XYZ file of N, CA and C in Angstrom:
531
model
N -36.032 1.087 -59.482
C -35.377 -0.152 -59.194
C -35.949 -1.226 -60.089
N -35.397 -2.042 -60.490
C -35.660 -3.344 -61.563
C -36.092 -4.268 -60.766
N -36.963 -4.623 -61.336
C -38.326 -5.576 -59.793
C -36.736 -6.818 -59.917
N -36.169 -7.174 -61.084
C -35.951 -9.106 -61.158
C -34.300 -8.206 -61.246
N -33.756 -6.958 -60.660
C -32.234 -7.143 -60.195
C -31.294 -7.674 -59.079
N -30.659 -8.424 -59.284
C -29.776 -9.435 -58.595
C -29.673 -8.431 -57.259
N -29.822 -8.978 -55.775
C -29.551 -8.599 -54.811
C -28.079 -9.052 -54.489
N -27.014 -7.793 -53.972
C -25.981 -7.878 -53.867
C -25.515 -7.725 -52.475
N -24.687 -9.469 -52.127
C -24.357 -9.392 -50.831
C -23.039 -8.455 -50.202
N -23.352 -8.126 -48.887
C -22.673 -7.169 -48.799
C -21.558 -8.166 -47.815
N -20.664 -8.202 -48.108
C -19.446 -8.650 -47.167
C -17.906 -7.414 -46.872
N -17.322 -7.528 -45.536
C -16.557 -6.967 -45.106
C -17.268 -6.176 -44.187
N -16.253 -4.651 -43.479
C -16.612 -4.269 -42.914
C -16.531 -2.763 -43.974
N -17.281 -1.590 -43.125
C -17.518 -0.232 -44.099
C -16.679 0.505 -43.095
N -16.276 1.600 -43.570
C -14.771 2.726 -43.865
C -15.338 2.853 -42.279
N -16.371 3.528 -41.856
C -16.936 3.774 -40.263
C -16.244 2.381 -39.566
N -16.761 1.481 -39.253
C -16.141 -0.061 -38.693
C -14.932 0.156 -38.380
N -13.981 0.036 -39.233
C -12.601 -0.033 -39.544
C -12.344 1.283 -39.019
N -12.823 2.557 -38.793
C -11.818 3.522 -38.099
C -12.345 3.798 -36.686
N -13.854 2.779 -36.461
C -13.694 3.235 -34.990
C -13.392 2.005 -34.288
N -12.200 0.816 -35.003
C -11.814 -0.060 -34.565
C -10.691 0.371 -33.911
N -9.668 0.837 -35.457
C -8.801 1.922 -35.448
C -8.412 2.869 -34.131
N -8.911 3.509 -33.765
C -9.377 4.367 -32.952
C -9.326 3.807 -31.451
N -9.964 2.644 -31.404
C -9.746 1.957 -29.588
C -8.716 1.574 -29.824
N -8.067 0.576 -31.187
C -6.463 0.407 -30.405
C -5.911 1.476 -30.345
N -6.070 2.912 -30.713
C -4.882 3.913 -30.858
C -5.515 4.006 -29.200
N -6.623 4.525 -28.361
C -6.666 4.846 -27.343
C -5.969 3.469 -26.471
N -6.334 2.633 -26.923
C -5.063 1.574 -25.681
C -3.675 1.391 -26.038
N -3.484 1.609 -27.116
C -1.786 1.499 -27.227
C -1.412 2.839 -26.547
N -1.850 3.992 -26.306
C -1.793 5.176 -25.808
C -1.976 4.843 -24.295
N -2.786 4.383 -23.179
C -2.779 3.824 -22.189
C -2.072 2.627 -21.958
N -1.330 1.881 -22.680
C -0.442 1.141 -22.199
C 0.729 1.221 -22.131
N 0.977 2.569 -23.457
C 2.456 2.932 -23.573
C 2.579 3.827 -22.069
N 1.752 4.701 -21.689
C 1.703 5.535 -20.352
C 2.248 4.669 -19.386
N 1.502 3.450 -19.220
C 1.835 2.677 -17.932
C 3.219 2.107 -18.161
N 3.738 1.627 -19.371
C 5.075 1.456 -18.994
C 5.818 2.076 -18.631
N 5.726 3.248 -19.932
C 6.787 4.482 -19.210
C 7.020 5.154 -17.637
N 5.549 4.710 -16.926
C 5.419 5.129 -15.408
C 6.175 4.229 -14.841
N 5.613 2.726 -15.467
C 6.694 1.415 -14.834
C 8.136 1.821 -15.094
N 8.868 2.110 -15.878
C 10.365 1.989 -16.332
C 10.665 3.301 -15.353
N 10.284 4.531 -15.075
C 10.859 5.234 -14.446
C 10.476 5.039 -12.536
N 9.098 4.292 -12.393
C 9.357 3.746 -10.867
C 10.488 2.949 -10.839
N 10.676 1.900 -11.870
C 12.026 1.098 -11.702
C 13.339 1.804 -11.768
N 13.650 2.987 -11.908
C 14.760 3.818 -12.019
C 14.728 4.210 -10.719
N 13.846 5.164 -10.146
C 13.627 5.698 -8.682
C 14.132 4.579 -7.957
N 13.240 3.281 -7.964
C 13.400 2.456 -7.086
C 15.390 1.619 -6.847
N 16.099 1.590 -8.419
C 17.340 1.075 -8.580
C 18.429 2.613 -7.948
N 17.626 3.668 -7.761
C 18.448 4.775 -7.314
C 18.920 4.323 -5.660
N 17.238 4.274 -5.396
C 17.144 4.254 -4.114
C 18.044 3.124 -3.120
N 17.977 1.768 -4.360
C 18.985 0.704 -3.706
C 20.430 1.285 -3.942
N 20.605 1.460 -4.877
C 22.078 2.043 -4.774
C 22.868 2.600 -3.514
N 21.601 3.781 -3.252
C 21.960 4.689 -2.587
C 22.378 4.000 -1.156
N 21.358 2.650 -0.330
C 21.218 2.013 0.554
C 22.733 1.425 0.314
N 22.921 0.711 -0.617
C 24.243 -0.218 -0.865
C 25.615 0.894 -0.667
N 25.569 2.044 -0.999
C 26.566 2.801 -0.559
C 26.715 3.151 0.904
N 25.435 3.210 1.208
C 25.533 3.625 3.041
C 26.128 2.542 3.507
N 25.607 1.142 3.444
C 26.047 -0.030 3.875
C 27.691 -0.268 3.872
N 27.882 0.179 2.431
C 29.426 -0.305 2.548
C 30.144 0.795 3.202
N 29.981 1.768 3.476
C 30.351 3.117 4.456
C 30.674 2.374 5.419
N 29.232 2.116 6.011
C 29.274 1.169 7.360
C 30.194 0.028 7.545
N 30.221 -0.654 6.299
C 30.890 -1.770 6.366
C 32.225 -1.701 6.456
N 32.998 -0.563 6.267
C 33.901 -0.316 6.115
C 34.766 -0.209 7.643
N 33.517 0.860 7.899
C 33.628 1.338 9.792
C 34.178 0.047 10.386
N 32.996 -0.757 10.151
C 33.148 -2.120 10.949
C 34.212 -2.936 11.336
N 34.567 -3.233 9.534
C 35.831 -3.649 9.826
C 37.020 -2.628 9.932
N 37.755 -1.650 10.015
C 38.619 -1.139 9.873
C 38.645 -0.050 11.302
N 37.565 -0.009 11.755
C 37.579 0.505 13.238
C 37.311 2.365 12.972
N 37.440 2.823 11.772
C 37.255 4.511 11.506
C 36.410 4.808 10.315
N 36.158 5.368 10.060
C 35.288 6.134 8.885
C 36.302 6.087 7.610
N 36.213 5.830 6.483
C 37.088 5.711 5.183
C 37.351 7.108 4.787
N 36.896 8.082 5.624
C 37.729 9.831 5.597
C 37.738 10.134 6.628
N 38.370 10.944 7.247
C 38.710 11.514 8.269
C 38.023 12.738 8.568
N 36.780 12.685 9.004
C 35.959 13.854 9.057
C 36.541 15.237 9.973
N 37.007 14.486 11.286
C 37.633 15.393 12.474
C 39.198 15.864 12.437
N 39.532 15.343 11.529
C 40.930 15.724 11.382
C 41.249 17.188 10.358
N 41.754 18.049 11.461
C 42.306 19.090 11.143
C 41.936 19.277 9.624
N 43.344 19.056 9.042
C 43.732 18.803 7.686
C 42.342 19.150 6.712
N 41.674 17.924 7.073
C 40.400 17.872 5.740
C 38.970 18.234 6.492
N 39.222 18.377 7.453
C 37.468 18.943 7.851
C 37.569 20.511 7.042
N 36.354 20.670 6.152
C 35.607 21.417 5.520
C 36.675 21.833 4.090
N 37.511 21.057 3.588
C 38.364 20.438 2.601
C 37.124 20.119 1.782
N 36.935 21.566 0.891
C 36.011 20.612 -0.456
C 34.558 20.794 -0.328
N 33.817 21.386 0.677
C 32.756 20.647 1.480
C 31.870 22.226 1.644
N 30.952 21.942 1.577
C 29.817 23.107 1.356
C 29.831 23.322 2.864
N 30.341 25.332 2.972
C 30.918 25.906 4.498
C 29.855 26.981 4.747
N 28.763 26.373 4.727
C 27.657 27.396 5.549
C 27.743 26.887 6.981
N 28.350 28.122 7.362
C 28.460 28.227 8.894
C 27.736 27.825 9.834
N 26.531 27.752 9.789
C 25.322 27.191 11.022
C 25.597 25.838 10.425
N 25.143 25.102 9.749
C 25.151 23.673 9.547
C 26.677 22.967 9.726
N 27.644 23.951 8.967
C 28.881 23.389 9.496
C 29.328 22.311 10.925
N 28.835 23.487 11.858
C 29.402 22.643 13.326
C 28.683 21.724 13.381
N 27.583 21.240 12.694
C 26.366 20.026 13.253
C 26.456 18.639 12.129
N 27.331 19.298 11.322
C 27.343 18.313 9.949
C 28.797 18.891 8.404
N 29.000 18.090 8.236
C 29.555 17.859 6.843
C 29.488 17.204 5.970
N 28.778 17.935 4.716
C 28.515 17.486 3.591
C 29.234 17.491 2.239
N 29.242 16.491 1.589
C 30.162 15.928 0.408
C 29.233 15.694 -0.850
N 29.352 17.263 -1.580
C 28.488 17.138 -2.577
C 28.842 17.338 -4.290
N 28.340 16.697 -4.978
C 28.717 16.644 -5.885
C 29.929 15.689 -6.388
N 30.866 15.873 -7.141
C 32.396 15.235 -7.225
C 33.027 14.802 -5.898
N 32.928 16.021 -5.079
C 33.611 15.471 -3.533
C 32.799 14.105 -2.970
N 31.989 13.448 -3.435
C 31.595 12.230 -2.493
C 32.612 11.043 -3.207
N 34.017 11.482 -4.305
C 34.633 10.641 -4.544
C 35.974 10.261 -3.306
N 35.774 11.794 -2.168
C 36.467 11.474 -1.490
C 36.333 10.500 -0.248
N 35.358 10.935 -0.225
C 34.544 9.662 1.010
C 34.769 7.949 0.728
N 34.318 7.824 -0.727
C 34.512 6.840 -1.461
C 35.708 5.752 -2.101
N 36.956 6.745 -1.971
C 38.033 6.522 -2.116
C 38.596 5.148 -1.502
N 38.699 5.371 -0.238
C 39.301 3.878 0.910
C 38.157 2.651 0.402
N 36.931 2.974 0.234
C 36.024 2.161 0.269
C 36.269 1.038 -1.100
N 36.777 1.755 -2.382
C 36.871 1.522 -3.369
C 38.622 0.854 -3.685
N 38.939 0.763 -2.853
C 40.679 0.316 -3.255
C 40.280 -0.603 -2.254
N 39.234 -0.698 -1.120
C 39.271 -2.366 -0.975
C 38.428 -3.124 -1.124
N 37.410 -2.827 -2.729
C 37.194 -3.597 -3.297
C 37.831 -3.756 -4.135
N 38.901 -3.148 -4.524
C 39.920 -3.712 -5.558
C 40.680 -4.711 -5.103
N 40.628 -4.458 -3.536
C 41.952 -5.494 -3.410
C 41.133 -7.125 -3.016
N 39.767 -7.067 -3.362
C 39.075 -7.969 -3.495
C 37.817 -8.357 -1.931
N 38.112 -7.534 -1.355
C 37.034 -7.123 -0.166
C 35.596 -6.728 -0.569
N 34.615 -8.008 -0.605
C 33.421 -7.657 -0.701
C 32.333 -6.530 -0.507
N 32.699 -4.982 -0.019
C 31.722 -4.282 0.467
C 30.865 -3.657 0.019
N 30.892 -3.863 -1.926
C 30.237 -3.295 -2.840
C 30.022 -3.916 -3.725
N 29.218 -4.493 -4.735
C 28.908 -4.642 -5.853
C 29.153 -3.324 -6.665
N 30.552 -3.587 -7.556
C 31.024 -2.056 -8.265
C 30.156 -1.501 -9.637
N 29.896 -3.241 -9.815
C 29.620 -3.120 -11.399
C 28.254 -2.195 -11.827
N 27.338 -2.138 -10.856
C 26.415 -1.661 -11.036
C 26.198 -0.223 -10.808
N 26.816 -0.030 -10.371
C 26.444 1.484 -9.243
C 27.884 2.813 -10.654
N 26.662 3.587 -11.107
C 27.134 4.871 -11.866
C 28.622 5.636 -11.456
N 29.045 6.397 -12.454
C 30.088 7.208 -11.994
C 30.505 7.923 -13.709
N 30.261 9.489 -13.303
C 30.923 10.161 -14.120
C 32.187 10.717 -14.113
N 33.119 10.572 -14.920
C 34.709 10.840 -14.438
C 35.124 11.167 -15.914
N 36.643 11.646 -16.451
C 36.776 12.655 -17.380
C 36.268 11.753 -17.998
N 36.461 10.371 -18.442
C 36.381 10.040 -19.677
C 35.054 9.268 -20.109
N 33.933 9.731 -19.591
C 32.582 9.722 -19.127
C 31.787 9.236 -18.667
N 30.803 8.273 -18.818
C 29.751 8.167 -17.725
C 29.847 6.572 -18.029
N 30.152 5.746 -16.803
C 30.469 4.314 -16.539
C 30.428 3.765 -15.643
N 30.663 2.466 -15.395
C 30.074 1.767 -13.691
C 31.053 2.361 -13.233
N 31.180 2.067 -11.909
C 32.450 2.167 -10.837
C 33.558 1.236 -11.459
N 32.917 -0.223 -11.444
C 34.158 -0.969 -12.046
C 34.802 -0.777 -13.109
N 33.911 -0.016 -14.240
C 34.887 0.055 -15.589
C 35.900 1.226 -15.011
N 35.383 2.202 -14.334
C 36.370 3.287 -13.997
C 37.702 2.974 -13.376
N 37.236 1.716 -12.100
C 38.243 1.236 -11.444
C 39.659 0.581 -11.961
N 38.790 -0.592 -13.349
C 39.451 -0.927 -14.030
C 40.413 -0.218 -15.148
N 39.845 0.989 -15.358
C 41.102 1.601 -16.272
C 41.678 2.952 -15.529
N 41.470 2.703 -14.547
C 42.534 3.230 -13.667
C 42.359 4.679 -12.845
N 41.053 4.831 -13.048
C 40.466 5.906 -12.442
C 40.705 6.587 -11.263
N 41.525 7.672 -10.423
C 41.587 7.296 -9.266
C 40.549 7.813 -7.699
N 40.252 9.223 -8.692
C 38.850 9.829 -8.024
C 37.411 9.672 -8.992
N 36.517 8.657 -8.254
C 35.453 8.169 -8.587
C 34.228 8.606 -8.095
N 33.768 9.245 -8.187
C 32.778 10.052 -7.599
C 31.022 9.167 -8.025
N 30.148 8.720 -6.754
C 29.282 8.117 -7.316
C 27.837 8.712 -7.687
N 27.051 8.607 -8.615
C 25.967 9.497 -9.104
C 24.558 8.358 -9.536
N 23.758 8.879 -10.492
C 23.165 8.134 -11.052
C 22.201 9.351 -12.252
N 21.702 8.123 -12.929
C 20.812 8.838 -14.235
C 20.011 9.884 -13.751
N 19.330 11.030 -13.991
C 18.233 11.646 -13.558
C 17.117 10.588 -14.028
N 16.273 10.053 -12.964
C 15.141 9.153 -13.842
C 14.172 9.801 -14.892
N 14.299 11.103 -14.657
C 13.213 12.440 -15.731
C 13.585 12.559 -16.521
N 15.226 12.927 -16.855
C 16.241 13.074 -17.821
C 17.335 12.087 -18.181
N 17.796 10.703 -18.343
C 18.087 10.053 -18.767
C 19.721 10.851 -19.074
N 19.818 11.876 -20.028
C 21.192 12.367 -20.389
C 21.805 13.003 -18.604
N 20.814 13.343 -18.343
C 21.437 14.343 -16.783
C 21.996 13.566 -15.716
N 22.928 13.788 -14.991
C 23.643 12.981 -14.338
C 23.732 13.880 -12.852
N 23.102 13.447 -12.301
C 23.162 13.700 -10.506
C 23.973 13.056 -9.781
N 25.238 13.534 -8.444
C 25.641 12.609 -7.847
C 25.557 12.790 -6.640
N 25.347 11.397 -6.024
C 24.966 11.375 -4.461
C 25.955 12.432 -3.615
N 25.047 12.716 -2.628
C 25.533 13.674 -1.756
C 25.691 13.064 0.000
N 26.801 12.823 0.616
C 27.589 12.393 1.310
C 27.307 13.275 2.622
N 26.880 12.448 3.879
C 26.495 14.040 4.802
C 27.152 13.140 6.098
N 28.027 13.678 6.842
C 28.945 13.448 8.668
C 27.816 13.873 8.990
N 27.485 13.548 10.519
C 27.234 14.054 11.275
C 27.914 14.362 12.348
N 28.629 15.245 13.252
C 29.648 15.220 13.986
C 29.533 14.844 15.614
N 27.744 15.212 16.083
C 27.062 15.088 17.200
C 27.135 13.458 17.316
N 26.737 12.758 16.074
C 26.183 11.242 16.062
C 27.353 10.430 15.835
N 28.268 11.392 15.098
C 29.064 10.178 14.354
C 28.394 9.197 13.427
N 27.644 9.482 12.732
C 26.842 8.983 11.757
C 27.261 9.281 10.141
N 26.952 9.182 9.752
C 26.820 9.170 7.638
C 25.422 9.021 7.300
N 24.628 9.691 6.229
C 24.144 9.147 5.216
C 24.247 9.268 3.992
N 24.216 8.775 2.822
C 23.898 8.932 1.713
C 22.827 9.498 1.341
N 22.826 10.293 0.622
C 21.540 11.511 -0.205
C 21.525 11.402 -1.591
N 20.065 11.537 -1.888
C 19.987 11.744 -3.615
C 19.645 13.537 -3.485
């Protein structure tokens, strides 16, 4: 070493510094992207779950005012019309699964067309031929069996639709995911 060579200041940071800086944001952008994605699909579960409530309601609401159920569960004609016929559950219940909960849905949906509050249409899913859209766009171009569903919150492309259940003992309804 040269006793009288210029001492050279060292400024910045060295290649180590910079990648184990590197390195904690990759581990928190990695823990924060997790928590949203957990957030965005509780918020899916949770917008299923209201849906599902807002359909029972207007069921009900329907009852209320109109004095009968918006299908005719006991009538000859359409009891087990469509409707998953396992014999033991049969006599205790009828269920409307898949496409068939457009039949349940039917009365409910021509009087919110005719401007009867019992649904908010716009929000609430429906796959029908010409594919996957609110209730209202369906309503609006003229749809006439509307069957109601929603996103799979796991699968985003997959489309599940609520399942529609009589009870015949209670005279009851619920809505099912």
């Amino acid at each position: 070493m040269k006793p009288f060579a210029k001492k050279i200041s060292r400024r910045g940071f060295t290649i180590v510094e910079l990648l184990v800086v590197i390195s904690i944001m990759a581990v928190v952008a990695t823990l924060a992207t997790g928590a949203v994605l957990k957030s965005v699909r509780q918020s899916r579960v949770k917008r299923i779950d209201m849906t599902q409530k807002s359909l029972e309601t207007a069921l009900m609401s329907y009852r209320s005012l109109n004095g009968e159920w918006p299908y005719k569960f006991d009538d000859p004609d359409t009891v087990g019309a469509g409707v998953d016929k396992n014999a033991a559950d049969f006599a205790e219940k009828q269920s409307f699964t898949g496409k068939e909960n457009a039949k349940v849905f039917k009365k409910v949906f021509e009087e919110v067309k005719k401007g009867r509050a019992l649904l908010d249409t716009s929000s609430i899913m429906t796959r029908v031929s010409s594919g996957r859209m609110t209730v209202r766009e369906a309503l609006e171009r003229g749809e006439s069996d509307v069957p109601v569903g929603y996103p799979n919150p796991e699968n985003q492309s997959e489309f599940k639709f609520f399942k529609v259940v009589y009870y015949f003992a209670t005279d009851m309804l619920t809505v099912e995911k």
